[in-house]
Coordinates of C-alpha atoms in Angstrom, one line a residue:
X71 CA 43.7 -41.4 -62.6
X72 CA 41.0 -42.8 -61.1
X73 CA 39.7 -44.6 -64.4
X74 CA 36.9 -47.4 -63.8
X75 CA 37.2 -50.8 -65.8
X76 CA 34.6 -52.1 -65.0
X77 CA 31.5 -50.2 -64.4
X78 CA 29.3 -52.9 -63.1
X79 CA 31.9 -53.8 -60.5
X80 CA 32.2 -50.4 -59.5
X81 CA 28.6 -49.4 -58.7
X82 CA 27.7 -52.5 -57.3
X83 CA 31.0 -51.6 -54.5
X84 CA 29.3 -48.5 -54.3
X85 CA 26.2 -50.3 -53.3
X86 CA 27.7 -52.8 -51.2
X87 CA 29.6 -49.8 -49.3
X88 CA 26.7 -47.4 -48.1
X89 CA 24.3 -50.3 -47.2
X90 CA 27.7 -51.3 -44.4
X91 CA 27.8 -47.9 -43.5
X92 CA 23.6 -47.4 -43.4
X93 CA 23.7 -50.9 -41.3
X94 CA 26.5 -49.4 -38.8
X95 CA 24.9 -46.2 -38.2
X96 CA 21.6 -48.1 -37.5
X97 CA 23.6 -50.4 -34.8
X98 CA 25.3 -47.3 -33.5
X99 CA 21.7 -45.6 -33.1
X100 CA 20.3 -48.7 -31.2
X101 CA 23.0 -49.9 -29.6
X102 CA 20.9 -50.2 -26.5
X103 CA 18.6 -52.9 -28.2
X104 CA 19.4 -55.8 -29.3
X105 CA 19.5 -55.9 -33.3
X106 CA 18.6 -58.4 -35.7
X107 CA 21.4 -58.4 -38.1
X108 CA 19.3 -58.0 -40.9
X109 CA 19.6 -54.7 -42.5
X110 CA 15.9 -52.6 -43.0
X111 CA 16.3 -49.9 -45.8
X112 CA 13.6 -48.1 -46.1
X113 CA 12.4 -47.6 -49.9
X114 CA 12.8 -43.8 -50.2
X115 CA 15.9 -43.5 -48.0
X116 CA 18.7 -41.0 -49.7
X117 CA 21.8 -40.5 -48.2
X118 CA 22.1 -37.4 -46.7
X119 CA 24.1 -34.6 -48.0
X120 CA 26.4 -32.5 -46.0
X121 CA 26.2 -35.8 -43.4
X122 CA 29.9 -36.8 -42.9
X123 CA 29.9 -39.9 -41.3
X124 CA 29.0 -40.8 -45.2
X125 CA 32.0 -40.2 -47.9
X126 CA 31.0 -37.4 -50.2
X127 CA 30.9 -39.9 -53.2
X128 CA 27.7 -41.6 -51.6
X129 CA 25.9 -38.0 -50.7
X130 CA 22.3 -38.0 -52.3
X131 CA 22.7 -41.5 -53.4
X132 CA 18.9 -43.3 -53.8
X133 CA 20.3 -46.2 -50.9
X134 CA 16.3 -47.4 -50.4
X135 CA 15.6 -47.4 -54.4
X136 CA 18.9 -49.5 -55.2
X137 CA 17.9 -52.3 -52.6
X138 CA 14.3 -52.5 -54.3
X139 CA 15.9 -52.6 -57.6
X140 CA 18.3 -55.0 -56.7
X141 CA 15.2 -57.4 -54.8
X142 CA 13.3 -56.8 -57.7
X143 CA 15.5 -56.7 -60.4
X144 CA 18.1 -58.1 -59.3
X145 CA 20.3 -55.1 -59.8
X146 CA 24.1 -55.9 -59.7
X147 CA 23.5 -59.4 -59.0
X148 CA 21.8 -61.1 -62.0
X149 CA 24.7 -63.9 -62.5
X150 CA 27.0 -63.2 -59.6
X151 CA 26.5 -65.5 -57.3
X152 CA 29.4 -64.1 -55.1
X153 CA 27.6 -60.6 -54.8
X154 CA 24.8 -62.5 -53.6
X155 CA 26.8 -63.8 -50.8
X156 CA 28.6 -60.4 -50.2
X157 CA 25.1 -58.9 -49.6
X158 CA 23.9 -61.8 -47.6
X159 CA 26.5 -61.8 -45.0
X160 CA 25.9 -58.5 -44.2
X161 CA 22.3 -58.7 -43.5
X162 CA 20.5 -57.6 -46.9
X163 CA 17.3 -60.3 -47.6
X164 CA 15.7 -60.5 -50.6
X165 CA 12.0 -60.6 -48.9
X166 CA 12.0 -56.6 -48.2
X167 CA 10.7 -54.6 -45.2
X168 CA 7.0 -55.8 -46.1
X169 CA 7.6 -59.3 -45.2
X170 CA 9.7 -57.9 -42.1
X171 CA 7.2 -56.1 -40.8
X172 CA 4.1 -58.4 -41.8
X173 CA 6.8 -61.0 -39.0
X174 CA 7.0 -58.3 -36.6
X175 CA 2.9 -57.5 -37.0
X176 CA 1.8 -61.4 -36.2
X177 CA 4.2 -62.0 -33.7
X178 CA 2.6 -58.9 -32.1
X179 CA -0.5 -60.0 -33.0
X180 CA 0.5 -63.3 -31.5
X181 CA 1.0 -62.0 -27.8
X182 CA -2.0 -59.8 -28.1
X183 CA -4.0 -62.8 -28.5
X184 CA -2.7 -64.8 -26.1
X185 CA -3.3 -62.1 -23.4
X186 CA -6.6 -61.5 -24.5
X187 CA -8.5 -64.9 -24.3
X188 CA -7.8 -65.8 -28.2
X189 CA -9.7 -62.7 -29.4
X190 CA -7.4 -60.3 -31.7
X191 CA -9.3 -56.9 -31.9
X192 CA -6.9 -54.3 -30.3
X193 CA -8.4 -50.6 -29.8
X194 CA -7.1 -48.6 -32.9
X195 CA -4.7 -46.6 -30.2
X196 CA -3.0 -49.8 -29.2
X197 CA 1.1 -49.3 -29.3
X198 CA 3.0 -52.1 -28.4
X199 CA 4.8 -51.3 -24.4
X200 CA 7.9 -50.9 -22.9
X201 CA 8.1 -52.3 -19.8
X202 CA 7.4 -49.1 -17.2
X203 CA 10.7 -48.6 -16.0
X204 CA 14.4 -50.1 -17.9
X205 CA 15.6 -52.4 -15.8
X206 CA 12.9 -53.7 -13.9
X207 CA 12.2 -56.8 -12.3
X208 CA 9.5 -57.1 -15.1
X209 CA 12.5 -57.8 -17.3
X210 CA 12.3 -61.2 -17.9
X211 CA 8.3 -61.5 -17.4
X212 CA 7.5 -58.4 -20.2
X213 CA 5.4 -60.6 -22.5
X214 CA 7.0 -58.4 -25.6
X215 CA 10.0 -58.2 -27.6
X216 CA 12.1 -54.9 -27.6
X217 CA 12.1 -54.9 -31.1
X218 CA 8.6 -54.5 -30.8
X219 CA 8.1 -51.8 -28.7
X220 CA 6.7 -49.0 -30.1
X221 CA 4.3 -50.6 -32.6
X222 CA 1.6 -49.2 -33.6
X223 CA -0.5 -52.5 -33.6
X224 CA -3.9 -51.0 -33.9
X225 CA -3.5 -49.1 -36.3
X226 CA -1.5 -52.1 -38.6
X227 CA -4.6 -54.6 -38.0
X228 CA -6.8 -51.4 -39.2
X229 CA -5.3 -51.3 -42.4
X230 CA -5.6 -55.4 -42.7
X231 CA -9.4 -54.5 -42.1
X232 CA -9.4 -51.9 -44.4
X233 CA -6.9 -51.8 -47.0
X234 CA -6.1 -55.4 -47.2
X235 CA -2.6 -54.6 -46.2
X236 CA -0.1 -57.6 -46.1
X237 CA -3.0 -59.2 -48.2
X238 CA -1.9 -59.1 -51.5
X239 CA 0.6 -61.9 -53.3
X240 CA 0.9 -65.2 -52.9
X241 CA 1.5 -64.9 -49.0
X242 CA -2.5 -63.7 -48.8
X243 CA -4.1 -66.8 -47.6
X244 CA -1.4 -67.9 -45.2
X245 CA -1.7 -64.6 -43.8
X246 CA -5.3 -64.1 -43.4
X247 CA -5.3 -67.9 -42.0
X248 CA -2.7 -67.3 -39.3
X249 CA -5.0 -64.0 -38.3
X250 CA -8.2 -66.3 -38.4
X251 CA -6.5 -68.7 -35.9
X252 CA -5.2 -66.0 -33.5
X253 CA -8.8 -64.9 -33.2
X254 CA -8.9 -61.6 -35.8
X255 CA -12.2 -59.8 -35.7
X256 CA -12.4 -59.2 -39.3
X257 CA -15.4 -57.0 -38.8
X258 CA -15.5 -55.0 -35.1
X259 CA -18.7 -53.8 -33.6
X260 CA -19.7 -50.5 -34.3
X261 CA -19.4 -47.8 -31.1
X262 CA -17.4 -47.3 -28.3
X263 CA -15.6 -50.0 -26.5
X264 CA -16.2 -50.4 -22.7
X265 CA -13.6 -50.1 -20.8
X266 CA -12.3 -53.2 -18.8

């Protein structure tokens, strides 16, 4: 009959099953790169309708807002220890996308810096590169990650500037220290920018 026992148990299965299937559609997507196995939601994803590599059950299910309920509120997992574990071993962390990307930012930042004498002030166009050609012989000398190709790092260390973004909580000082010792220009000169 299809009866459900227990409720709990049953959407927290339900949970567990379309972040599997959103994690192995992203692999299958990027299959080209090499992927960190952890698993980035992002907050307003909803599972597509009419998609059928998802079961209909799961169609217009809030995926992004369940994994910020269950970071924030522990959703599903308040005294299960074993869910927990279930989650973990399939790549779900508890930090959420903004600590993810605040990693992939400084470690950006961190190679920008070094190529650039210690002084972190990228024009607001700056994108992270792909090496010019797959394949290359640049391959093993292209100073950045695949993962961060594509970046928008100008624009991120804008809204630092500006909005205080990846500011705020108790991560705020580390954050701005680790800026200050990769050489941030916290306040850029006014006008256009030479060209070197």
């Amino acid at each position: 009959l299809g009866f459900v026992w227990d409720v709990s148990e049953h959407n927290f299965r339900k949970f567990l099953t379309a972040l599997s299937i959103f994690s192995k559609l992203e692999q299958e997507e990027h299959e080209h790169t090499i992927m960190a196995s952890t698993i980035r939601v992002p907050s307003k994803f909803v599972v597509p309708s009419d998609d059928y590599r998802w079961p209909m059950i799961l169609w217009s299910y809030p995926l992004g807002e369940r994994c910020t309920a269950v970071r924030q509120k522990q959703l599903y997992v308040k005294g299960h220890p074993l869910r927990q574990q279930a989650l973990e071993e399939i790549g779900f962390r508890w930090s959420g996308n903004a600590t993810l990307g605040w990693l992939d930012v400084v470690h950006a930042a961190a190679i920008y810096s070094q190529m650039h004498g210690r002084v972190l002030n990228p024009p607001l166009q700056f994108v992270v590169p792909s090496p010019p050609t797959p394949d290359s012989e640049l391959d093993g000398l292209w100073p950045w990650p695949e993962r961060l190709w594509g970046l928008k790092l100008g624009q991120r260390l804008k809204d630092v500037r500006v909005k205080g973004a990846y500011l705020k909580g108790p991560d705020a000082n580390i954050r701005k220290a680790q800026l200050d010792n990769l050489g941030f220009v916290w306040t850029p000169k006014r006008g256009r920018r030479r060209r070197s």
